[in-house]
Every structure is written in structure tokens, then in C-alpha cells.
Amino acid sequence: LAKTTQPISMYSYEGQEVNITCSHNNIATNDYITWYQQFPSQGPRFIIQGYKTKVTNEVASLFIPADRKSSTLSLPRVSLSDTAVYYCLVGVHTGKLIFGQGTTLQVKP
Amino acid sequence: DAGVTQSPTHLIKTRGQQVTLRCSPKSGHDTVSWYQQALGQGPQFIFQYYEEEERQRGNFPDRFSGHQFPNYSSELNVNALLLGDSALYLCASSLVEGQEQFFGPGTRLTVL
């Protein structure tokens, strides 16, 4: 499965938009891009999934360029409760998920 | 509708012992996956069960085994526990053709 690279940590302030970029140069044709969020001592929670172009739901947007070698998770108007670890994964979504170290996002007041 | 549930929430064992962790999937889900998450790391895939068969397996030794029951619930067994097995064990359920995996809260295993 494709390896992903994302920043180890980021910080933002309440009310700002946060963009977390993930690199996946070896993504396969049938791979999807999925983002999960994890709070301490809890299981990861699905945020959004996409294959190409742009996907938006009530929580976030996912931007995927035409070459699909990267993707950007966009969180609009973050709050303190968005402080968490965010994981970018690529692969066939029904199979095993390969998590990297994720991006620790800290939202400050 | 209950989500994924796991038991116990915490467990303390000593080296060499055996442990069984349990998972009940989200209602209607037929596929269960198990992950191990060490402190500060992302979850690592152990194996996945569908129709009571191990469907995929990650890079874990045979000391790690599992089972899925007809009601889709699952167990993870770890034999001959090592200190390095201390971790948060996560269960995730999904539909075999579903879009996402739903994770439980995990079982915190401490091996002394």
C-alpha cells in the first residue's frame, strides 16, 4: 500500500481554517484517500474520503489534484475541540488501513 | 444504536501470560479488524475477519490469533505476552463493501 508523508505537528488559532497536506507519490489506481481523526485514548474516527477532485461534508473538505500524488484536508473555522491527531491513509478502504504517525494539530485560543 | 464496543477497557498482565480481548461490531457490520497502537504511534493492522475467516493479516507473529463468531463479534488472543505487547488494542468494524471503518474505544493492555 502507498506510503504517506504528512507534517508531524501543526498549530492554529480558534476560528481559522486549517489545511493539512499529505503526500502519497506511489498511490495506486484503485486506492482511495481517507482521513481519520483521533483524540487521546480513543479510537480513530473517520472524517472524509475521496478519490479525485474535491469532496466536502459537514466536517471538512478534501482536495485532490489531478495527479493524485497529494491531498489536502481542510478544516474550516477550527475550535479547541479540533485538537487531535489527523491521519492520512491511502488504499482500498475495505481492507487493512496503514496508519503513519499522523499530524498532531493543536488549536490555541 | 450502539457503536463498536470493546471489553475490558483496561487490563494488566505479566510476561508469559495469555490474554483475550473482545469486540462487538456496530449493528449490521460483518467485518472486524484489529489494530495495535503503541504510545505515540499510529495504529498497526493485526488482522481482519469476515465470515468467520481471517481475511487479511498484518506483520504480527503467530502469538496473535483471533476468532469471529456467527454474530460477527470477535476475539483477539495474545499468547506468551511480552513487555512490548503493552499497547492500546483497537477493534474496527465495517461492511465488507463499506466506505469506512468504525473504531471502538480500545482496550489498554499493560504487560509487567
Tab-separated table of C-alpha atoms in Angstrom:
chain	number	residue	atom	x	y	z
A	1	LEU	CA	0.000	0.000	0.000
A	2	ALA	CA	1.116	3.559	-0.682
A	3	LYS	CA	3.221	5.301	1.956
A	4	THR	CA	2.081	8.720	3.071
A	5	THR	CA	4.027	11.707	4.345
A	6	GLN	CA	2.451	14.448	6.407
A	7	PRO	CA	3.746	17.070	8.849
A	8	ILE	CA	4.376	15.787	12.356
A	9	SER	CA	2.694	18.746	14.012
A	10	MET	CA	0.844	21.982	13.318
A	11	TYR	CA	-0.848	24.633	15.333
A	12	SER	CA	-3.611	27.112	14.628
A	13	TYR	CA	-5.893	29.524	16.423
A	14	GLU	CA	-9.601	29.232	17.015
A	15	GLY	CA	-11.720	30.367	14.107
A	16	GLN	CA	-9.021	29.890	11.497
A	17	GLU	CA	-9.063	27.498	8.570
A	18	VAL	CA	-6.512	24.697	8.806
A	19	ASN	CA	-5.072	22.855	5.829
A	20	ILE	CA	-3.095	19.643	6.327
A	21	THR	CA	-1.325	18.319	3.260
A	22	CYS	CA	-0.423	14.692	2.709
A	23	SER	CA	1.974	13.359	0.105
A	24	HIS	CA	1.398	9.926	-1.456
A	25	ASN	CA	3.565	9.672	-4.544
A	26	ASN	CA	3.033	5.936	-5.085
A	27	ILE	CA	-0.741	5.892	-4.906
A	28	ALA	CA	-2.287	3.105	-6.984
A	29	THR	CA	-5.102	3.486	-9.465
A	30	ASN	CA	-7.709	1.852	-7.227
A	31	ASP	CA	-6.568	3.500	-3.990
A	32	TYR	CA	-8.817	5.886	-2.117
A	33	ILE	CA	-7.602	8.689	0.178
A	34	THR	CA	-9.083	8.689	3.654
A	35	TRP	CA	-8.572	10.912	6.677
A	36	TYR	CA	-9.149	9.883	10.278
A	37	GLN	CA	-9.109	11.950	13.475
A	38	GLN	CA	-8.012	10.585	16.836
A	39	PHE	CA	-8.349	12.045	20.320
A	40	PRO	CA	-6.196	10.721	23.192
A	41	SER	CA	-7.279	7.299	24.490
A	42	GLN	CA	-9.980	6.970	21.838
A	43	GLY	CA	-10.205	5.072	18.582
A	44	PRO	CA	-9.734	6.930	15.296
A	45	ARG	CA	-12.833	8.486	13.755
A	46	PHE	CA	-13.497	8.689	10.007
A	47	ILE	CA	-13.542	12.257	8.715
A	48	ILE	CA	-13.670	12.144	4.934
A	49	GLN	CA	-12.750	10.050	1.918
A	50	GLY	CA	-12.169	10.827	-1.717
A	51	TYR	CA	-10.797	9.514	-4.975
A	52	LYS	CA	-10.255	12.643	-7.036
A	53	THR	CA	-11.085	16.369	-7.255
A	54	LYS	CA	-12.952	17.750	-4.240
A	55	VAL	CA	-15.133	16.178	-1.591
A	56	THR	CA	-16.967	18.119	1.084
A	57	ASN	CA	-19.030	17.021	4.061
A	58	GLU	CA	-20.335	18.736	7.174
A	59	VAL	CA	-16.959	18.468	8.891
A	60	ALA	CA	-14.233	19.009	6.299
A	61	SER	CA	-13.211	19.285	2.671
A	62	LEU	CA	-10.719	17.143	0.829
A	63	PHE	CA	-8.853	18.486	-2.178
A	64	ILE	CA	-7.130	16.047	-4.530
A	65	PRO	CA	-5.189	17.291	-7.577
A	66	ALA	CA	-5.412	15.535	-10.923
A	67	ASP	CA	-2.197	13.518	-10.422
A	68	ARG	CA	-3.490	12.292	-7.012
A	69	LYS	CA	0.043	12.345	-5.572
A	70	SER	CA	-1.044	14.554	-2.729
A	71	SER	CA	-4.186	15.630	-0.920
A	72	THR	CA	-5.192	18.418	1.440
A	73	LEU	CA	-7.599	18.143	4.328
A	74	SER	CA	-9.255	21.463	5.052
A	75	LEU	CA	-10.915	22.144	8.404
A	76	PRO	CA	-12.962	25.360	8.368
A	77	ARG	CA	-13.043	27.571	11.458
A	78	VAL	CA	-11.357	25.231	13.914
A	79	SER	CA	-12.170	25.217	17.609
A	80	LEU	CA	-10.267	23.958	20.641
A	81	SER	CA	-12.097	20.634	20.334
A	82	ASP	CA	-10.415	20.027	16.966
A	83	THR	CA	-7.101	19.495	18.770
A	84	ALA	CA	-6.265	15.914	17.807
A	85	VAL	CA	-4.061	13.712	15.657
A	86	TYR	CA	-5.064	13.560	11.988
A	87	TYR	CA	-4.091	10.585	9.846
A	88	CYS	CA	-3.949	10.440	6.070
A	89	LEU	CA	-4.316	6.960	4.604
A	90	VAL	CA	-4.360	5.601	1.084
A	91	GLY	CA	-5.520	2.193	-0.010
A	92	VAL	CA	-8.540	0.085	-0.662
A	93	HIS	CA	-10.914	1.259	2.046
A	94	THR	CA	-12.378	-2.147	2.778
A	95	GLY	CA	-9.045	-3.693	3.605
A	96	LYS	CA	-6.332	-3.072	6.128
A	97	LEU	CA	-5.631	0.544	6.957
A	98	ILE	CA	-1.993	1.612	7.152
A	99	PHE	CA	-1.542	4.496	9.555
A	100	GLY	CA	1.553	6.670	9.657
A	101	GLN	CA	2.448	8.848	12.629
A	102	GLY	CA	-0.179	11.400	11.710
A	103	THR	CA	-0.249	15.157	12.208
A	104	THR	CA	-0.793	16.472	15.709
A	105	LEU	CA	-2.907	19.605	15.401
A	106	GLN	CA	-3.013	21.957	18.351
A	107	VAL	CA	-5.652	24.671	18.314
A	108	LYS	CA	-4.915	27.609	20.555
A	109	PRO	CA	-7.418	30.118	21.975
B	1	ASP	CA	-27.696	2.169	18.045
B	2	ALA	CA	-24.527	1.151	19.902
B	3	GLY	CA	-21.293	1.638	18.107
B	4	VAL	CA	-18.313	-0.661	18.402
B	5	THR	CA	-17.822	-1.888	21.939
B	6	GLN	CA	-14.744	-3.486	23.447
B	7	SER	CA	-14.026	-5.230	26.715
B	8	PRO	CA	-12.310	-4.920	29.035
B	9	THR	CA	-11.291	-1.259	28.975
B	10	HIS	CA	-8.081	-1.874	30.873
B	11	LEU	CA	-6.077	-4.991	31.625
B	12	ILE	CA	-2.838	-5.718	33.442
B	13	LYS	CA	-0.947	-8.953	32.799
B	14	THR	CA	2.519	-10.309	33.455
B	15	ARG	CA	5.022	-11.601	30.955
B	16	GLY	CA	4.260	-15.070	29.639
B	17	GLN	CA	0.555	-14.905	30.366
B	18	GLN	CA	-2.215	-15.099	27.808
B	19	VAL	CA	-4.952	-12.540	27.199
B	20	THR	CA	-8.287	-12.432	25.372
B	21	LEU	CA	-9.846	-9.175	24.225
B	22	ARG	CA	-13.406	-8.901	22.960
B	23	CYS	CA	-15.172	-6.770	20.402
B	24	SER	CA	-18.786	-6.305	19.368
B	25	PRO	CA	-19.164	-4.616	15.992
B	26	LYS	CA	-21.544	-1.845	15.100
B	27	SER	CA	-25.011	-3.160	14.355
B	28	GLY	CA	-25.234	-4.534	10.818
B	29	HIS	CA	-21.487	-4.725	10.267
B	30	ASP	CA	-19.993	-8.011	9.138
B	31	THR	CA	-16.247	-7.313	9.096
B	32	VAL	CA	-13.975	-6.837	12.101
B	33	SER	CA	-10.376	-5.638	12.103
B	34	TRP	CA	-7.923	-5.442	14.985
B	35	TYR	CA	-5.148	-2.878	15.418
B	36	GLN	CA	-2.359	-2.372	17.949
B	37	GLN	CA	-1.404	1.170	18.870
B	38	ALA	CA	1.764	1.777	20.857
B	39	LEU	CA	2.136	5.058	22.698
B	40	GLY	CA	2.828	7.918	20.314
B	41	GLN	CA	2.435	5.780	17.198
B	42	GLY	CA	-0.306	5.235	14.671
B	43	PRO	CA	-2.402	2.059	14.836
B	44	GLN	CA	-0.832	-1.031	13.267
B	45	PHE	CA	-3.056	-3.552	11.489
B	46	ILE	CA	-3.091	-7.035	13.063
B	47	PHE	CA	-5.776	-8.887	11.081
B	48	GLN	CA	-9.271	-8.716	9.654
B	49	TYR	CA	-12.124	-11.217	9.913
B	50	TYR	CA	-15.064	-11.708	7.588
B	51	GLU	CA	-17.487	-14.633	7.580
B	52	GLU	CA	-15.579	-16.161	10.498
B	53	GLU	CA	-12.388	-16.403	8.431
B	54	GLU	CA	-9.168	-14.439	8.688
B	55	ARG	CA	-9.241	-12.365	5.537
B	56	GLN	CA	-6.034	-10.332	5.824
B	57	ARG	CA	-3.131	-10.330	8.225
B	58	GLY	CA	-0.522	-7.764	9.104
B	59	ASN	CA	3.054	-8.349	10.197
B	60	PHE	CA	2.359	-9.887	13.602
B	61	PRO	CA	3.656	-13.198	14.987
B	62	ASP	CA	1.507	-16.287	15.437
B	63	ARG	CA	1.181	-15.432	19.142
B	64	PHE	CA	-1.588	-13.138	17.940
B	65	SER	CA	-4.682	-15.048	16.917
B	66	GLY	CA	-8.318	-14.241	16.528
B	67	HIS	CA	-11.780	-15.525	16.042
B	68	GLN	CA	-15.051	-14.246	14.669
B	69	PHE	CA	-18.347	-15.667	15.837
B	70	PRO	CA	-21.572	-16.154	13.831
B	71	ASN	CA	-22.981	-12.951	15.360
B	72	TYR	CA	-19.924	-11.114	13.921
B	73	SER	CA	-18.371	-10.385	17.318
B	74	SER	CA	-14.683	-11.117	17.593
B	75	GLU	CA	-11.905	-12.013	19.981
B	76	LEU	CA	-8.200	-11.245	19.881
B	77	ASN	CA	-5.924	-13.666	21.724
B	78	VAL	CA	-2.310	-12.996	22.546
B	79	ASN	CA	-0.171	-15.788	23.966
B	80	ALA	CA	3.167	-15.640	25.792
B	81	LEU	CA	2.858	-11.929	26.470
B	82	LEU	CA	5.943	-9.742	26.110
B	83	LEU	CA	6.586	-6.328	27.608
B	84	GLY	CA	6.397	-4.928	24.078
B	85	ASP	CA	2.796	-6.077	23.741
B	86	SER	CA	1.748	-3.235	26.034
B	87	ALA	CA	-0.463	-1.040	23.871
B	88	LEU	CA	-3.962	0.147	23.088
B	89	TYR	CA	-5.773	-2.562	21.138
B	90	LEU	CA	-8.412	-1.216	18.808
B	91	CYS	CA	-11.227	-3.048	17.109
B	92	ALA	CA	-12.838	-1.629	13.995
B	93	SER	CA	-15.953	-2.825	12.225
B	94	SER	CA	-17.223	-2.221	8.737
B	95	LEU	CA	-19.359	-3.626	5.993
B	96	VAL	CA	-17.319	-5.802	3.646
B	97	GLU	CA	-18.003	-3.293	0.895
B	98	GLY	CA	-18.305	-0.285	3.158
B	99	GLN	CA	-16.649	3.068	2.871
B	100	GLU	CA	-15.229	3.446	6.354
B	101	GLN	CA	-14.176	1.550	9.430
B	102	PHE	CA	-15.733	2.428	12.786
B	103	PHE	CA	-13.368	2.113	15.723
B	104	GLY	CA	-14.137	1.161	19.280
B	105	PRO	CA	-12.604	2.908	22.301
B	106	GLY	CA	-9.925	0.277	22.659
B	107	THR	CA	-8.537	-1.941	25.405
B	108	ARG	CA	-5.451	-0.669	27.198
B	109	LEU	CA	-3.179	-3.668	27.872
B	110	THR	CA	-0.253	-3.307	30.241
B	111	VAL	CA	2.269	-6.144	30.480
B	112	LEU	CA	4.503	-6.095	33.565
